[in-house]
Structures are given as structure tokens and as C-alpha cells.
Short mmCIF file of N, CA and C in Angstrom, two decimals:
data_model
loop_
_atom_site.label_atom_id
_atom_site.label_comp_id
_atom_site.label_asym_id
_atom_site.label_seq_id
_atom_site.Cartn_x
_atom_site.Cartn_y
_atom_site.Cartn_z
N UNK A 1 68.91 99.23 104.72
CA UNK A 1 68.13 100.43 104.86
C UNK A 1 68.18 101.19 103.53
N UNK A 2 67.21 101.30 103.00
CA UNK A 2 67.07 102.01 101.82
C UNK A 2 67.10 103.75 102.30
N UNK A 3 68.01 104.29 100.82
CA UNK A 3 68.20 105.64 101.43
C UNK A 3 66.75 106.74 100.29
N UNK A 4 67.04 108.03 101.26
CA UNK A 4 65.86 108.69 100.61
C UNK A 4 66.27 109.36 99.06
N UNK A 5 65.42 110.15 98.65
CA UNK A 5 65.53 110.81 97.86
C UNK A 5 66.86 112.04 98.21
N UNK A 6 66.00 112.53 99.19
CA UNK A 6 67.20 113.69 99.68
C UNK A 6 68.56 113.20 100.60
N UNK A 7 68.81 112.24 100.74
CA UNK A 7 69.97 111.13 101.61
C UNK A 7 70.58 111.28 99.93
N UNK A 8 70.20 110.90 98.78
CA UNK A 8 70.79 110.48 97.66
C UNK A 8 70.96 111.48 96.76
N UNK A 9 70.31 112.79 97.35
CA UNK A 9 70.64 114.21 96.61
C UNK A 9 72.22 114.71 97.28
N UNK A 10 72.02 114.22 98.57
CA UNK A 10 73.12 114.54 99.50
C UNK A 10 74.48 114.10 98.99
N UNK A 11 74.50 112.75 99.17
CA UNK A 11 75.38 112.21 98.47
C UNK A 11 76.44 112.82 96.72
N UNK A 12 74.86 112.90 96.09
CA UNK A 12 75.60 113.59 94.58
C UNK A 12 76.50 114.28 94.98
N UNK A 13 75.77 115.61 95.51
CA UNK A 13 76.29 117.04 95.89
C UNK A 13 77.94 116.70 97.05
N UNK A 14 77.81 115.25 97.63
CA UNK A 14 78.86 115.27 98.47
C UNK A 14 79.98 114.43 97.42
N UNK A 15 79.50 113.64 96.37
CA UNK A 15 80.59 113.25 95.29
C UNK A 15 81.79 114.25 94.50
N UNK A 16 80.71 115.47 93.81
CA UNK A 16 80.47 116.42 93.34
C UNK A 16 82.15 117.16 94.17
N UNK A 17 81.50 117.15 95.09
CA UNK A 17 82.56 118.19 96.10
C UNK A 17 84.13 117.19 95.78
N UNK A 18 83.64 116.24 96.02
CA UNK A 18 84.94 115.39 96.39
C UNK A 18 86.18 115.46 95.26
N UNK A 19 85.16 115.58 93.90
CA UNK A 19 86.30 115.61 92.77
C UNK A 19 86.90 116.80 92.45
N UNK A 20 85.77 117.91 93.02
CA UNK A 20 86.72 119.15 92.83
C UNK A 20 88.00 119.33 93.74
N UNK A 21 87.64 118.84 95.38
CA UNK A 21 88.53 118.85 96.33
C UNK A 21 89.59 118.08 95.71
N UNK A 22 89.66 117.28 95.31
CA UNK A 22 90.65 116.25 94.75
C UNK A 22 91.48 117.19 93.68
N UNK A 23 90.82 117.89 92.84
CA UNK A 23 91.73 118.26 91.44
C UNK A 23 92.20 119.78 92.23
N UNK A 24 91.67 120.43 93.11
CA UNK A 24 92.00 121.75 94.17
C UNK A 24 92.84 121.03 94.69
N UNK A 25 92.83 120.42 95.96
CA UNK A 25 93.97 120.67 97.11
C UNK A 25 93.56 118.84 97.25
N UNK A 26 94.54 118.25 96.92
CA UNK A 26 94.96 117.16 97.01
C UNK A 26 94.59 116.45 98.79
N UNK A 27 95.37 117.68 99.11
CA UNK A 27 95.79 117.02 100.93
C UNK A 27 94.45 117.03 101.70
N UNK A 28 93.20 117.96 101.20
CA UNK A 28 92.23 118.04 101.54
C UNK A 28 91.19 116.83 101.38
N UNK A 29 91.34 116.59 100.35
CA UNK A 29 90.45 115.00 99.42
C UNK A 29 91.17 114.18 100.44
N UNK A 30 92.01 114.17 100.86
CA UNK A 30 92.00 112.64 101.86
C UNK A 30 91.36 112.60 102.98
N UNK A 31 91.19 114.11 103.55
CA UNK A 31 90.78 114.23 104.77
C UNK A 31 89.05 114.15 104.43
N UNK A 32 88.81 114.63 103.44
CA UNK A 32 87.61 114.21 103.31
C UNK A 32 87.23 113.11 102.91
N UNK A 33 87.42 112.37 102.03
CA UNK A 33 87.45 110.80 102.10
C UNK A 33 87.45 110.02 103.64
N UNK A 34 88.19 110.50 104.51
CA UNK A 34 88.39 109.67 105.76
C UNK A 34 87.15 110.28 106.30
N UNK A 35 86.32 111.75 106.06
CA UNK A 35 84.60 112.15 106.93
C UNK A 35 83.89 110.99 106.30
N UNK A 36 83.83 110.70 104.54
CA UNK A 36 82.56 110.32 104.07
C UNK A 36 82.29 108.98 104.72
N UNK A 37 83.61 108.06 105.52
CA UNK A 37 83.80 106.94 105.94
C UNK A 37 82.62 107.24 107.40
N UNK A 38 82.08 108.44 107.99
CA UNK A 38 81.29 108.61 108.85
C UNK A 38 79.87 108.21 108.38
N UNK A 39 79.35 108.62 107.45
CA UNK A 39 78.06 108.19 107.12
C UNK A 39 77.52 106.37 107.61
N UNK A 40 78.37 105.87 107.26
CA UNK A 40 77.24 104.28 108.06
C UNK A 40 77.77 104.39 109.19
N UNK A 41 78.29 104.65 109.53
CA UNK A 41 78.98 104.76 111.01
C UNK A 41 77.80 105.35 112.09
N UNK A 42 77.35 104.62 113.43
CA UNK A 42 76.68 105.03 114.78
C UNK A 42 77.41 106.36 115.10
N UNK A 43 76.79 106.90 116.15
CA UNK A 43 77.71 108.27 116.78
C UNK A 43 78.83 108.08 117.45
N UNK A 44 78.36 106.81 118.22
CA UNK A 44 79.79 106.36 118.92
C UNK A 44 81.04 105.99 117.94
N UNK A 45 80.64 105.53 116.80
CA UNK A 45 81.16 104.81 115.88
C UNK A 45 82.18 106.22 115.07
N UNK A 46 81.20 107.03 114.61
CA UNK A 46 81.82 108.07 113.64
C UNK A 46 83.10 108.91 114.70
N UNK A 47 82.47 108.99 116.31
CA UNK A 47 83.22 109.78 116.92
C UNK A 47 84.50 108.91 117.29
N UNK A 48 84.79 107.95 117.44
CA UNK A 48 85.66 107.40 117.30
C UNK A 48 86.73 107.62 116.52
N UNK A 49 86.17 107.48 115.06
CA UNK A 49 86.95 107.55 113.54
C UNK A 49 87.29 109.15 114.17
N UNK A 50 86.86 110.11 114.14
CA UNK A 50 87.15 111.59 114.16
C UNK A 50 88.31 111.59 115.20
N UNK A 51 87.91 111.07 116.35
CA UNK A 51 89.26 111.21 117.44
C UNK A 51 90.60 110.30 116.69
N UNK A 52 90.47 109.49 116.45
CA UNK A 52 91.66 108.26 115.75
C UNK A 52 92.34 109.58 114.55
N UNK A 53 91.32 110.41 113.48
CA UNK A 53 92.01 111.12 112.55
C UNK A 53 92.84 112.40 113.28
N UNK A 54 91.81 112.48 114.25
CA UNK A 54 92.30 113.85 114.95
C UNK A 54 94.15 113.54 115.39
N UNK A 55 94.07 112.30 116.28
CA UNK A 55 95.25 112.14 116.91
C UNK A 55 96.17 112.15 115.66
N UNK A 56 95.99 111.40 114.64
CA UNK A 56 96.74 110.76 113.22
C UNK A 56 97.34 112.33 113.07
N UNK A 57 96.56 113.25 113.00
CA UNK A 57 97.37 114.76 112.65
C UNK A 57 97.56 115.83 113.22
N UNK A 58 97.27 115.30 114.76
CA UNK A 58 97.71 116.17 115.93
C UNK A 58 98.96 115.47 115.54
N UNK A 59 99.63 114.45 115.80
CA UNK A 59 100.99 113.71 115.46
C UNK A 59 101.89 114.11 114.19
N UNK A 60 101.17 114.21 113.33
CA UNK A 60 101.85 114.86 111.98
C UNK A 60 102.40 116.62 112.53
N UNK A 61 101.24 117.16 112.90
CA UNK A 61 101.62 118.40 113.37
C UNK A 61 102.87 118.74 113.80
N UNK A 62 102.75 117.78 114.94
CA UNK A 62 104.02 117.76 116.21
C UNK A 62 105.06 117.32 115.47
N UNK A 63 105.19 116.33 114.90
CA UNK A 63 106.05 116.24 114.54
C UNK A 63 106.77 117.08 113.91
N UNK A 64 106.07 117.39 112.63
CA UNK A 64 106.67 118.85 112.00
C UNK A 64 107.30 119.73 112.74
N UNK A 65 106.80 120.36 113.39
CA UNK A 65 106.83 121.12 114.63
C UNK A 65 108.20 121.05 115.25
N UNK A 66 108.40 119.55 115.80
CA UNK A 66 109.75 119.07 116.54
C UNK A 66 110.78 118.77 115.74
N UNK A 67 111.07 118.25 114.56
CA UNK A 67 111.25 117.32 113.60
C UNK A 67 112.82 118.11 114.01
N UNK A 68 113.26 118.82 114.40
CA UNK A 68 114.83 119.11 114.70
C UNK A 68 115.27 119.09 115.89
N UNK A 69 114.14 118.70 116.55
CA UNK A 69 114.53 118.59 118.35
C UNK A 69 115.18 117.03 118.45
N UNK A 70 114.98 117.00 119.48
CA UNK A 70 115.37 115.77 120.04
C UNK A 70 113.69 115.25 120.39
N UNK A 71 112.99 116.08 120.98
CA UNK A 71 112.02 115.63 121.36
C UNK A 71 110.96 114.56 119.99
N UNK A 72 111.80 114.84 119.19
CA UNK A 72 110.70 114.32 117.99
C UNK A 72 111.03 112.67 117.89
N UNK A 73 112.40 112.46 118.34
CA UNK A 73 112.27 111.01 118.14
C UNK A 73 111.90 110.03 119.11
N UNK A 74 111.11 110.72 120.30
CA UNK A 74 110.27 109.61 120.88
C UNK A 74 108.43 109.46 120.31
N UNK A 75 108.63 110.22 119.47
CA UNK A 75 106.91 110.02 118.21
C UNK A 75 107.61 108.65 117.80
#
């Protein structure tokens, strides 16, 4: 599938972002790297990836969170 003009304006402007995010806030550029992985992706497809990242740092969260309990070492 060939992309459009404005699909490929999109893109720049979404490169663009990525390197500033990257040289700003490090921890952010990954999380965005793991959205741009949505673009070929179906709806079923992208929403998938989003729930899989979601859980990945609902888990990081918790953990943090617990990380002196006891409860943390059944993560």
C-alpha cells in the first residue's frame, strides 16, 4: 500500500518528535517507539500491543510500589 502525501508528512513530523523525545526524557522515547509499532498494525492488532504495554507497566508500577513487601515476590 503506497502511503499519501499527508500519511508521509505525518510520519516526518512523528520522526521529528521522536528525536527530541529521545534527547528530553529518555524513558519516554521507548514508550513511544513501542506506539509507532501501531501504525501497520489492524485495530484488533494495535489494541492488543497497547493492552500487552499497558500490563508490561501496570507491573513495573506495582512492583515499585511493593518492592519491600512481601507481596512483591509473587510478580
Amino acid at each position: 500500500m503506497m502511503r499519501t502525501q499527508i500519511q508521509e508528512e505525518h510520519m516526518d513530523e512523528w520522526n521529528k518528535y521522536q528525536d527530541e523525545m529521545k534527547l528530553k526524557h529518555p524513558e519516554i522515547f521507548e514508550n513511544a517507539s513501542k506506539i509507532q509499532s501501531f501504525y501497520p498494525e489492524t485495530d484488533r492488532g494495535a489494541t492488543l500491543i497497547a493492552a500487552a504495554i499497558l500490563e508490561e507497566q501496570l507491573t513495573q508500577i506495582l512492583y515499585s510500589f511493593l518492592s519491600d513487601s512481601k507481596s512483591a515476590k509473587n510478580f
